[in-house]
Structure formats: structure tokens, C-alpha cells
Coordinates of C-alpha atoms in Angstrom, one line a residue:
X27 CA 0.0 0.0 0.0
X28 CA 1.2 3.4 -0.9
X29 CA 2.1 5.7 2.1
X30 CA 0.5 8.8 1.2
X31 CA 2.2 11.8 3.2
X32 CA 0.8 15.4 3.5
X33 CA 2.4 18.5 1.9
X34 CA 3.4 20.4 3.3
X35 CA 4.2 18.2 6.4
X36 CA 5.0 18.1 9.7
X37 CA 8.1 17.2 11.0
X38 CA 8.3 13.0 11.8
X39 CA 8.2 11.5 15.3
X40 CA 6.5 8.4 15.8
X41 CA 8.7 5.6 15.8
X42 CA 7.9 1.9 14.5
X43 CA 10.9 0.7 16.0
X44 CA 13.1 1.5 18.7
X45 CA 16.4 2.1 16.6
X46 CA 15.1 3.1 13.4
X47 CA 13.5 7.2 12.2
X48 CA 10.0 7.3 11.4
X49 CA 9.0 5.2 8.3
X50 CA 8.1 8.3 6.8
X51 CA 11.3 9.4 5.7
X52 CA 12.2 6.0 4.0
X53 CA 9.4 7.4 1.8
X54 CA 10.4 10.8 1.2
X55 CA 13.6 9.5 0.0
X56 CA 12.2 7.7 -2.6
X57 CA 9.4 10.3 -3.4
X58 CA 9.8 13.5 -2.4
X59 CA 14.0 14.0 -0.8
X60 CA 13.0 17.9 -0.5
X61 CA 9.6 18.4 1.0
X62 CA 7.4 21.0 2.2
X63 CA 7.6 21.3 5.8
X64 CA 5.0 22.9 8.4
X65 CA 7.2 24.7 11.1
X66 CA 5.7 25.5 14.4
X67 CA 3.6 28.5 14.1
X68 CA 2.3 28.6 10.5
X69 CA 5.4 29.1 8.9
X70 CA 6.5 26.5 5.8
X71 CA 10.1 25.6 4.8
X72 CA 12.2 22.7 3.6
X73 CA 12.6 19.2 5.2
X74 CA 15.4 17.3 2.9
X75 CA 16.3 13.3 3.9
X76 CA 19.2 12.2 0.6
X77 CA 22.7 12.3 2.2
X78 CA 24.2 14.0 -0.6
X79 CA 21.5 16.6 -0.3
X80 CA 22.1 16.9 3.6
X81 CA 25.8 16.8 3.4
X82 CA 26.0 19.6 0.6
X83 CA 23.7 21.5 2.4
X84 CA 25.8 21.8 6.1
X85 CA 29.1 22.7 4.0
X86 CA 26.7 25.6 2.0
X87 CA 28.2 28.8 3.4
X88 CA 25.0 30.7 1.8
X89 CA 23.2 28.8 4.9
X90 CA 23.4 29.9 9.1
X91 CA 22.2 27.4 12.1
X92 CA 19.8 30.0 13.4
X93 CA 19.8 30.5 17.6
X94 CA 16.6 27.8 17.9
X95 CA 16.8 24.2 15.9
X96 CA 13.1 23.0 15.1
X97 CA 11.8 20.5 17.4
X98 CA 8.0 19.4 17.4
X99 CA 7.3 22.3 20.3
X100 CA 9.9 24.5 18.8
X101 CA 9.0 28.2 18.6
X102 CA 10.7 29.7 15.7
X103 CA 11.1 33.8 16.3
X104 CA 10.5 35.5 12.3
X105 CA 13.9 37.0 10.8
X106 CA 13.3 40.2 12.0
X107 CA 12.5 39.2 15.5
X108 CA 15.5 36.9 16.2
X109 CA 18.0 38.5 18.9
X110 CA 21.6 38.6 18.7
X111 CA 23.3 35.4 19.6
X112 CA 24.7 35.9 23.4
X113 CA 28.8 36.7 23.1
X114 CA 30.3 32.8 22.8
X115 CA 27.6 31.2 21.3
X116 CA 29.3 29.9 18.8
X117 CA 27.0 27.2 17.7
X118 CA 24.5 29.9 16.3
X119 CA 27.4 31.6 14.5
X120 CA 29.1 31.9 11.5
X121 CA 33.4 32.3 10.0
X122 CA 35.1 34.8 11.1
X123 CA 33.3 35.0 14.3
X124 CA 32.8 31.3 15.1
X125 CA 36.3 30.5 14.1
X126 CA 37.7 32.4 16.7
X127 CA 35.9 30.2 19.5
X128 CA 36.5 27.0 17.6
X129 CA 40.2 27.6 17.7
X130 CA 39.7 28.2 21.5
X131 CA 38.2 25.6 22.3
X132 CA 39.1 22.7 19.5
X133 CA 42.5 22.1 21.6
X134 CA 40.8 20.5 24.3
X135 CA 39.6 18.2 21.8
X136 CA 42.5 17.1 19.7
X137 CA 42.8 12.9 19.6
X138 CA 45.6 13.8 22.0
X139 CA 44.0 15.3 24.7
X140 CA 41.1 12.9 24.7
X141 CA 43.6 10.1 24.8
X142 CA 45.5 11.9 27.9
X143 CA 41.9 11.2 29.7
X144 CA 41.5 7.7 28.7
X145 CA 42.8 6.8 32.4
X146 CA 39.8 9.2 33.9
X147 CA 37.5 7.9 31.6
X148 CA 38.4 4.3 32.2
X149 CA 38.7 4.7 36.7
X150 CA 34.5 6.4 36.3
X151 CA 33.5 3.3 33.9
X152 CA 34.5 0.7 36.4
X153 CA 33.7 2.7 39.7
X154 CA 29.9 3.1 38.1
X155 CA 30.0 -0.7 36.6
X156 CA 30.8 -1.4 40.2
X157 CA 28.4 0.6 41.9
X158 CA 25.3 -1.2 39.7
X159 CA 26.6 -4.2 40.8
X160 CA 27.0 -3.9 44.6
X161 CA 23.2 -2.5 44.0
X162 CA 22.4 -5.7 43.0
X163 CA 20.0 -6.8 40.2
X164 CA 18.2 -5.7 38.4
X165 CA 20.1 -2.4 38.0
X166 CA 19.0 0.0 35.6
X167 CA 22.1 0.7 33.1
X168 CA 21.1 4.0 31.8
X169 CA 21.3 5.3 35.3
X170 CA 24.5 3.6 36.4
X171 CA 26.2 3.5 33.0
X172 CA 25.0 6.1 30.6
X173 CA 24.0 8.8 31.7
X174 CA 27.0 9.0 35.0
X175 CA 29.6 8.8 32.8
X176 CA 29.7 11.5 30.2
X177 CA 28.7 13.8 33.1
X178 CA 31.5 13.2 35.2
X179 CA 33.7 13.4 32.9
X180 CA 32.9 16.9 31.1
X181 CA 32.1 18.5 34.4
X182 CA 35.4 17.5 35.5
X183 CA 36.9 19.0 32.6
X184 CA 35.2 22.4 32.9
X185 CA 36.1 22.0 37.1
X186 CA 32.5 21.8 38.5
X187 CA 32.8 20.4 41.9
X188 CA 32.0 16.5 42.1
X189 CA 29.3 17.5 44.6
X190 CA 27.5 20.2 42.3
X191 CA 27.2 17.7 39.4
X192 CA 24.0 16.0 40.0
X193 CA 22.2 19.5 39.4
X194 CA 23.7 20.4 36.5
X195 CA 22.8 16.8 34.5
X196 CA 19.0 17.9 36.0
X197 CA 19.4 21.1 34.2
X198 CA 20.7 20.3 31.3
X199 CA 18.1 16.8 31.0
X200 CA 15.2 19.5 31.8
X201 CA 16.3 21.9 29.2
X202 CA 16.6 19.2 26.5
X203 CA 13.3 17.9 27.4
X204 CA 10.6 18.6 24.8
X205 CA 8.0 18.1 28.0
X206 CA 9.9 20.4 30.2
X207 CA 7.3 23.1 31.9
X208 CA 7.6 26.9 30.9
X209 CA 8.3 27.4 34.3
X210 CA 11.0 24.0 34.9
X211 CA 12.9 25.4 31.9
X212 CA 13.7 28.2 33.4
X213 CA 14.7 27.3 36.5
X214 CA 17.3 24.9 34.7
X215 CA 18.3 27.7 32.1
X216 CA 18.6 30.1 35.3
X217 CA 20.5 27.3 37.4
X218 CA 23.0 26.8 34.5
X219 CA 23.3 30.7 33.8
X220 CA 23.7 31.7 37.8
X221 CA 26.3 28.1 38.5
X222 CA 28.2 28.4 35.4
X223 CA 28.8 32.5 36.3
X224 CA 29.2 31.5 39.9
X225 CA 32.2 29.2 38.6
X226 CA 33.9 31.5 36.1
X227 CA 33.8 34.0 38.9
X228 CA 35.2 31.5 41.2
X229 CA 38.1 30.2 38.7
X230 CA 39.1 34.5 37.8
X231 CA 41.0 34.3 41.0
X232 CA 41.2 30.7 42.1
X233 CA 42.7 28.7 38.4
X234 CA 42.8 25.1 38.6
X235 CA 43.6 22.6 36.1
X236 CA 40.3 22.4 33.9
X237 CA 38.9 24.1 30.7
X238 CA 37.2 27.4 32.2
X239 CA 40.5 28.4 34.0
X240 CA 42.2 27.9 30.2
X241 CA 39.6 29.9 28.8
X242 CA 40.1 32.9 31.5
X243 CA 43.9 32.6 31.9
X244 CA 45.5 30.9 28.8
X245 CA 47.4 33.1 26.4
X246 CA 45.5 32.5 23.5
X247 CA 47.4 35.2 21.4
X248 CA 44.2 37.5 21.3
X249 CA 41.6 39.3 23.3
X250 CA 40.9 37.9 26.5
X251 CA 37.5 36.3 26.9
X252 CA 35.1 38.0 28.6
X253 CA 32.8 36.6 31.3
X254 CA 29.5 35.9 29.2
X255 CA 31.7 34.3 26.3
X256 CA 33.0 32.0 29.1
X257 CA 29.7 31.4 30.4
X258 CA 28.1 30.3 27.1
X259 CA 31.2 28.3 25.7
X260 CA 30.8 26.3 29.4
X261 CA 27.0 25.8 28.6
X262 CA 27.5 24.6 24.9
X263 CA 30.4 22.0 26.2
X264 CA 28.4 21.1 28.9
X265 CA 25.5 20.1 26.8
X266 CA 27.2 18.3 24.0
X267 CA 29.5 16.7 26.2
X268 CA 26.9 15.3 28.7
X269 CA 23.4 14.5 27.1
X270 CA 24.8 13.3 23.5
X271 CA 27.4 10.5 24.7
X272 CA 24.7 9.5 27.5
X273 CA 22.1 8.8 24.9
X274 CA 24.8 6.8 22.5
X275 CA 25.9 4.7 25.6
X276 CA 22.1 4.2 26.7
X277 CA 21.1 3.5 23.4
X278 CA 23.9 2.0 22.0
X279 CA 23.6 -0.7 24.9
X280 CA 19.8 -1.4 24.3
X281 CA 20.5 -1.7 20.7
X282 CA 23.9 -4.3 21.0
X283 CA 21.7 -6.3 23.5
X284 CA 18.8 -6.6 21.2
X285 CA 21.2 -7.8 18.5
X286 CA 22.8 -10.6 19.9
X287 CA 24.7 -12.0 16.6
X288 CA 26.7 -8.4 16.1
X289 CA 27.3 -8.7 20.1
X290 CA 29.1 -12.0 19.7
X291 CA 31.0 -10.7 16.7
X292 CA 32.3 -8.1 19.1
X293 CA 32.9 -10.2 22.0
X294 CA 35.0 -12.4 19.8
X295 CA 37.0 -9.9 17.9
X296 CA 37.7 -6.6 19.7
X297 CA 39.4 -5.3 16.4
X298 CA 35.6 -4.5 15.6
X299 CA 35.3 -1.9 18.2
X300 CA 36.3 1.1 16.0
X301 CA 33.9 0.5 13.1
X302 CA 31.2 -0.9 16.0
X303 CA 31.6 2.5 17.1
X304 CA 31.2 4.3 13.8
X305 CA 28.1 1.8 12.8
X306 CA 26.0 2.4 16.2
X307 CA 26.4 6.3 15.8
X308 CA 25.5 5.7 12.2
X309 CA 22.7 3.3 12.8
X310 CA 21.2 5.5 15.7
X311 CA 21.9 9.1 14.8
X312 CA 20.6 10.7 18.1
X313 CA 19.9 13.8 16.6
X314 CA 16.3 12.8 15.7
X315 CA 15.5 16.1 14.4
X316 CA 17.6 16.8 12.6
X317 CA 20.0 20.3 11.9
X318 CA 17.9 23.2 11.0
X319 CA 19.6 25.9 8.6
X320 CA 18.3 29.0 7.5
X321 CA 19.6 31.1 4.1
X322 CA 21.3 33.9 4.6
X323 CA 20.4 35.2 0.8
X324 CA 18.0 34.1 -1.9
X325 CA 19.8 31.3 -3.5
X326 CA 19.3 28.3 -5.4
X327 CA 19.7 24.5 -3.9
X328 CA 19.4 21.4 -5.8
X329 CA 17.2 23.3 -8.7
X330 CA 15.0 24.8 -5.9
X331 CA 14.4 28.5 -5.3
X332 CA 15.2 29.4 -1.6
X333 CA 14.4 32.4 -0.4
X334 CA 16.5 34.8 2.1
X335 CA 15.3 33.3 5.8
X336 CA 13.8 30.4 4.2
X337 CA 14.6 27.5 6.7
X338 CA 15.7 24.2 6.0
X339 CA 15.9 21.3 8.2
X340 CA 18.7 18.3 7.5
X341 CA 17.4 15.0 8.7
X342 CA 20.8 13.6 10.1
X343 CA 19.1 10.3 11.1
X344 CA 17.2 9.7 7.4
X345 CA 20.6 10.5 5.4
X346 CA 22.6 8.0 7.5
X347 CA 19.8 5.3 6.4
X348 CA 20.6 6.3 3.1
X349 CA 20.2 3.0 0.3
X350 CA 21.6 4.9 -2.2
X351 CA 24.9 5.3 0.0
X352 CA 24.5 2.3 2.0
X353 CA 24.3 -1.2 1.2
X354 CA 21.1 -2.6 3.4
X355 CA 21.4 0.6 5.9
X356 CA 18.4 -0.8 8.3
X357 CA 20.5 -3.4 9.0
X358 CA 23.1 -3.1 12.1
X359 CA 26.7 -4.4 10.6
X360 CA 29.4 -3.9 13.2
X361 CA 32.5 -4.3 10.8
X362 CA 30.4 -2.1 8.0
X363 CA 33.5 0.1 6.0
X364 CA 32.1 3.6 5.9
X365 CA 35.3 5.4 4.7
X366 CA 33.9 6.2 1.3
X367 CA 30.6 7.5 2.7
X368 CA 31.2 8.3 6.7
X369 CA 28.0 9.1 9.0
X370 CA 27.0 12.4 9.7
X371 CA 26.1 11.6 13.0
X372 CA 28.4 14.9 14.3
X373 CA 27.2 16.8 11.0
X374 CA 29.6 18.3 8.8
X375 CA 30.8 21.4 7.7
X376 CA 32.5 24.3 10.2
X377 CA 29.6 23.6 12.6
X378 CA 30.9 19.6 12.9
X379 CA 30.6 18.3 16.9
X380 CA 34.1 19.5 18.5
X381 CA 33.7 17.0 21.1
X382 CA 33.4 13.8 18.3
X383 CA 36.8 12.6 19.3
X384 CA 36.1 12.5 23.3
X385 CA 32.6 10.4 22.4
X386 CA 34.0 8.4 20.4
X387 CA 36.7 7.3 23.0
X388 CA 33.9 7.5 25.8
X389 CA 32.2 4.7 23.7
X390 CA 34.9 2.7 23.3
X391 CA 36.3 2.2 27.1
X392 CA 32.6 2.4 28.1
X393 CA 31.7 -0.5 25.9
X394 CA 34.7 -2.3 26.5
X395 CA 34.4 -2.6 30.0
X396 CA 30.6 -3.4 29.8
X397 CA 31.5 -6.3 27.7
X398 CA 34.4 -7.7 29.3
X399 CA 32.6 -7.4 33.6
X400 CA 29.5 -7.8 32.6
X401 CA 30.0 -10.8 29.7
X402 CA 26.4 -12.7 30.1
X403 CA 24.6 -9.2 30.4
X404 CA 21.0 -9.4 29.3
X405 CA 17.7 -6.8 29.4
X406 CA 15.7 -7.6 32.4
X407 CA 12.4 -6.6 30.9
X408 CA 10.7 -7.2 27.0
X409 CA 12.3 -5.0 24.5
X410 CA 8.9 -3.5 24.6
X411 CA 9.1 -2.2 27.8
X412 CA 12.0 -0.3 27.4
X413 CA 11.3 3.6 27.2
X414 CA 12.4 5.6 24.8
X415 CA 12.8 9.1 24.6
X416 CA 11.3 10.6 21.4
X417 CA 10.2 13.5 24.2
X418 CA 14.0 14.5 24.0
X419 CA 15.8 17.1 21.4
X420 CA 18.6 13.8 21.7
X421 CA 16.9 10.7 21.1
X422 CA 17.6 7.4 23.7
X423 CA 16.2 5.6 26.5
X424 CA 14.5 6.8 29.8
X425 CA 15.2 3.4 32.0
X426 CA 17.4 0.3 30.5
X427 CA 16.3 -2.6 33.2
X428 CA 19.5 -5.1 33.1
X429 CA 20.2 -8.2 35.0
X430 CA 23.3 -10.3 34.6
X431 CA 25.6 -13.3 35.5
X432 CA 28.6 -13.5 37.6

């Protein structure tokens, strides 16, 4: 039976299963790769699903990530009632201005300075693999495992005291949340705004060995940052370092246990792990959404008129499922060779995740020591029962209910 979808659209949420977008964009691949979107508040624009299409479109200079991505419950501001984007925002801006920040803050991300924290990474993983365990079983693994993890670890690299951490994962969860009350959002946005000044503050005249006292005392060669740049850069690390890894590792768990054959093949060969690492990121693209671009001029696209402040959404998850770029891309292939056509899973283009190198080796000692304590790991509940989080800007689980075998 034909799937007949409306035009324009609105934008896809309901999952059929657990690790897979909404059927809907296996369709508009095949019929209609640039479709007309509704947006949130009456206003149309672009939702495009072809990897070529999405991939050309994040390296188009002509288009800008504007301040808010569209969600379901997004409200879009018109052009000429955007505000400017808060001093270090750099997410929301464009070369020269965002290439200033990115050169900031890029060293803390290089392949060596994420493999100087291996050790850190590695003493969390087994002190919170130990901690379910002396719980006992059942123990739920998103709680123990994913989401702990991630958040100790970029905390501890911006310097937020151990004992503060458990409020800022609560902000930044509630603030991510598509559910979250008018009235809960702000009290997270406000607790990240008024902790994050209270420690840039604190770290002016007491330094210490983590990523805001760079930021305030390094000699980067130019102006020095002020205290609102520091603020915001802290918040956009925070965020992509905590809630995006946490959903992979939650997610990425679910999804290895449900596939038992690619699990052994991992087990038995642990040469996989790299490419098992690239294929779940590929296979689960957490950025359910998508990336939402607007233009910053009329232009033309793919034999399309756009229009200046016409916006366009990229579906990260429907390009990576892509069977024009991948052979049988519903399927989950742990040793898959995606150097001619990698994922976009951290987008691409100047606004490419800084922090892929850190998640990727967050994933990789995460998983490894999963397998190796826990060896006869298995879901303690039906797959069914499992929640997932389409209520989230990233996409993963709520609860992971595990039990295992000494």
C-alpha cells in the first residue's frame, strides 16, 4: 500500500521501532527528498532526507544554524524578530566569528587530549560498573552507566565540583526535554546561567587545572575572553559533552543487547570496536531532528528556489539510512566500511561536533568494559518495555532494566 504523506508536512516523530526514524522518511527519500515542511507556528520551509542533499547543504556557506533548531514544540522567532546570539555562542554563528571560539576551544579536543583522559575515563567506567553491581540486580544501566559517565567526565573537565554535578545533569536533562514546563525550563536555564557565572567567577582568582581556567587565563594570542563568552562556551560544552554521549551509551547498549549475533562478533573480535563504534552512531543518529539551517540570501539549492530566511531542516538520522549510499542501511553491521561514505552523525561542515573525538573514546572504554565485567549481560524486561525518549531534542532511552551473571 502506498504511504500517502501530507504537503506540506509536519516534521516525523513516531517511531515503529526502537532504533530506526519514522517510516516516513524511507518514503520521502524515494518520493519526495525535498519536502514541504509545516514549522511550528504557521510558517513553511524545507525538510530534505538524501545524504548528498544533507551533506551539501551543512558545507553551503550561503546557509546559518539559526539561535533555535526546530523541534515538534519549537517556537521559531521571524527573521526580523531573532535576537543577537549571546557573546560565545558559537553554535548559532558563522566564519570569522565562530572561528575564533572553535580555535579556542578545538585544543581541548584534539585525539591527544582525549587520549590523555582515557585513564579518567576508564577509573568512572568501572567505579559506576561497580556501583550497579553492589546495587544488585536488576540495576537500571542508563542510570548507572550512561548517563553518569559523560557527566562526570565533562564536568570534571570544565572544574565543576563533584558534589554540584548531580544539578547540573537535572538542568541540562530538563532543558533538552521537549515536556519540560515553561516554568521548569527556566529554572534549569537560570540554574546553568547563575552556577556556570558563579564558577567562572570562582576560577578568575582561584585557576585550577580544567577548561574554564584555560579559557580565562590561557594566552591564546588575542583578546581575553570576557565573562559571558566564558559562560556560554561552558554551557555549549556542557550540553554536547553530557546529554549526547549519555544517549549513544544508553542507546547504544539497548540496541547491542537486542542484536545478539553483532554482540558476539564483538565479543570475539575486539578489532571490531572502532567501526562498531562508527556503525551504532550511524545506525542510531541521536539527533532525531535533525539540523535546521536558514539562508542567509536568496539562493538556489538542488534546482530549488530558496528564499533569504527560508529555513531548511537536514534529517541527520534519514541521510545515515541512506540506500543509495548504503548497502542494506536498516540493518546493524558492526564491521560495516564507511570510509567512502562516513555518517554524519556529528554533522559536517565548520559547525561539525568538537567534542566527536572525546565520544567516540567514551564509547569505546565504556563499551569495552561493559563487555568484558558484565559478559552474560541481558535486558531484564521485553524490549517493549523499554522507554524511549522521542520527548527529548537527543533521542535514547529513559530506563534500561538489566540483569546479569557473575
Amino acid at each position: 500500500m502506498t504511504t500517502v504523506l501530507p504537503d506540506p508536512m509536519r516534521l516525523p516523530t513516531e517511531r515503529g521501532c526502537p532504533f530506526s526514524p519514522p517510516a516516513e522518511y524511507t518514503v520521502l527519500q524515494t518520493e519526495r527528498p525535498w519536502s514541504r515542511l509545516r514549522l511550528p507556528g504557521g510558517r513553511t520551509g524545507w525538510l530534505i532526507t538524501r545524504y548528498d542533499d544533507v551533506r551539501a547543504l551543512l558545507a553551503d556557506r550561503r546557509f546559518t544554524p539559526p539561535m533555535v533548531q526546530v523541534t515538534p514544540n519549537a517556537e521559531l522567532p521571524l527573521p526580523e524578530e531573532e535576537l543577537p546570539v549571546p557573546d560565545g555562542l558559537f553554535s548559532a554563528l558563522d566564519p570569522p566569528e565562530q572561528s575564533r571560539y572553535r580555535r579556542l576551544v578545538s585544543r581541548y579536543f584534539t585525539r591527544k587530549r582525549t587520549r590523555e583522559l582515557q585513564p579518567l575515563i576508564e577509573r568512572i567506567t568501572d567505579e559506576q560498573l561497580t556501583g550497579m553491581i553492589e546495587a544488585g540486580q536488576p540495576g537500571d544501566l542508563n542510570a548507572w552507566f550512561a548517563q553518569p559517565i559523560p557527566a562526570r567526565v565533562v564536568t570534571g573537565m570544565l572544574g565543576i565540583p563533584a558534589a554540584d554535578q548531580p544539578d547540573y545533569q537535572r538542568w541540562v536533562l530538563a532543558s533538552l526535554s521537549l515536556d519540560t514546563s515553561l516554568d521548569a525550563l527556566r529554572e534549569a536555564k537560570d540554574g546553568l546561567y547563575e552556577g556556570l557565572g558563579e564558577l567562572v567567577r570562582h576560577k578568575k582568582s582561584h585557576p585550577g587545572d580544567d577548561i574554564v581556567s584555560e579559557l580565562l587565563h590561557g594566552s591564546v594570542g588575542e583578546s581575553p575572553l570576557t565573562h559571558a563568552e566564558v559562560v556560554n562556551i561552558s554551557i555549549l560544552l556542557l550540553i554536547a559533552g553530557l546529554e549526547t554521549t549519555a544517549n549513544m551509551l544508553g542507546l547504544g547498549a539497548f540496541a547491542l543487547l537486542e542484536h545478539p549475533g553483532q554482540l558476539a562478533r564483538l565479543r570475539a573480535d575486539e578489532s571490531l570496536f572502532d567501526s562498531a563504534i562508527e556503525e551504532l552512531l550511524r545506525y542510531l543518529t541521536i539527533v532525531q531532528f535533525g539540523l535546521t539551517r536558514t539562508a542567509r540570501e536568496d539562493c538556489e539549492v538542488a534546482g530549488r528556489r530558496i528564499t533569504e530566511g527560508e529555513i531548511i531542516v537536514a534529517s541527520l538520522a534519514a541521510a545515515n539510512r541512506d540506500p543509495a549510499v548504503y548497502d542494506d542501511p536498516n540493518h546493524l553491521d558492526l564491521a560495516r566500511d564507511q570510509s567512502t561514505a562516513p555518517h554524519m552523525a556529528f554533522g559536517h561542515g565548520v559547525h561539525q561536533c568538537l567534542g566527536a573525538q572525546l565520544a567516540r573514546i567514551e564509547m569505546k572504554i565504556a563499551f569495552g568494559a561493559l563487555l568484558r565485567r558484565l559478559p552474560k549481560l541481558r535486558l531484564a524486561v521485553p524490549a517493549d518495555r523499554v522507554a524511549t525518549g522521542t520527548d527529548k531534542v537527543f533521542y535514547g532511552v529513559h530506563e534500561l532494566p538489566v540483569s546479569w551473571e557473575h
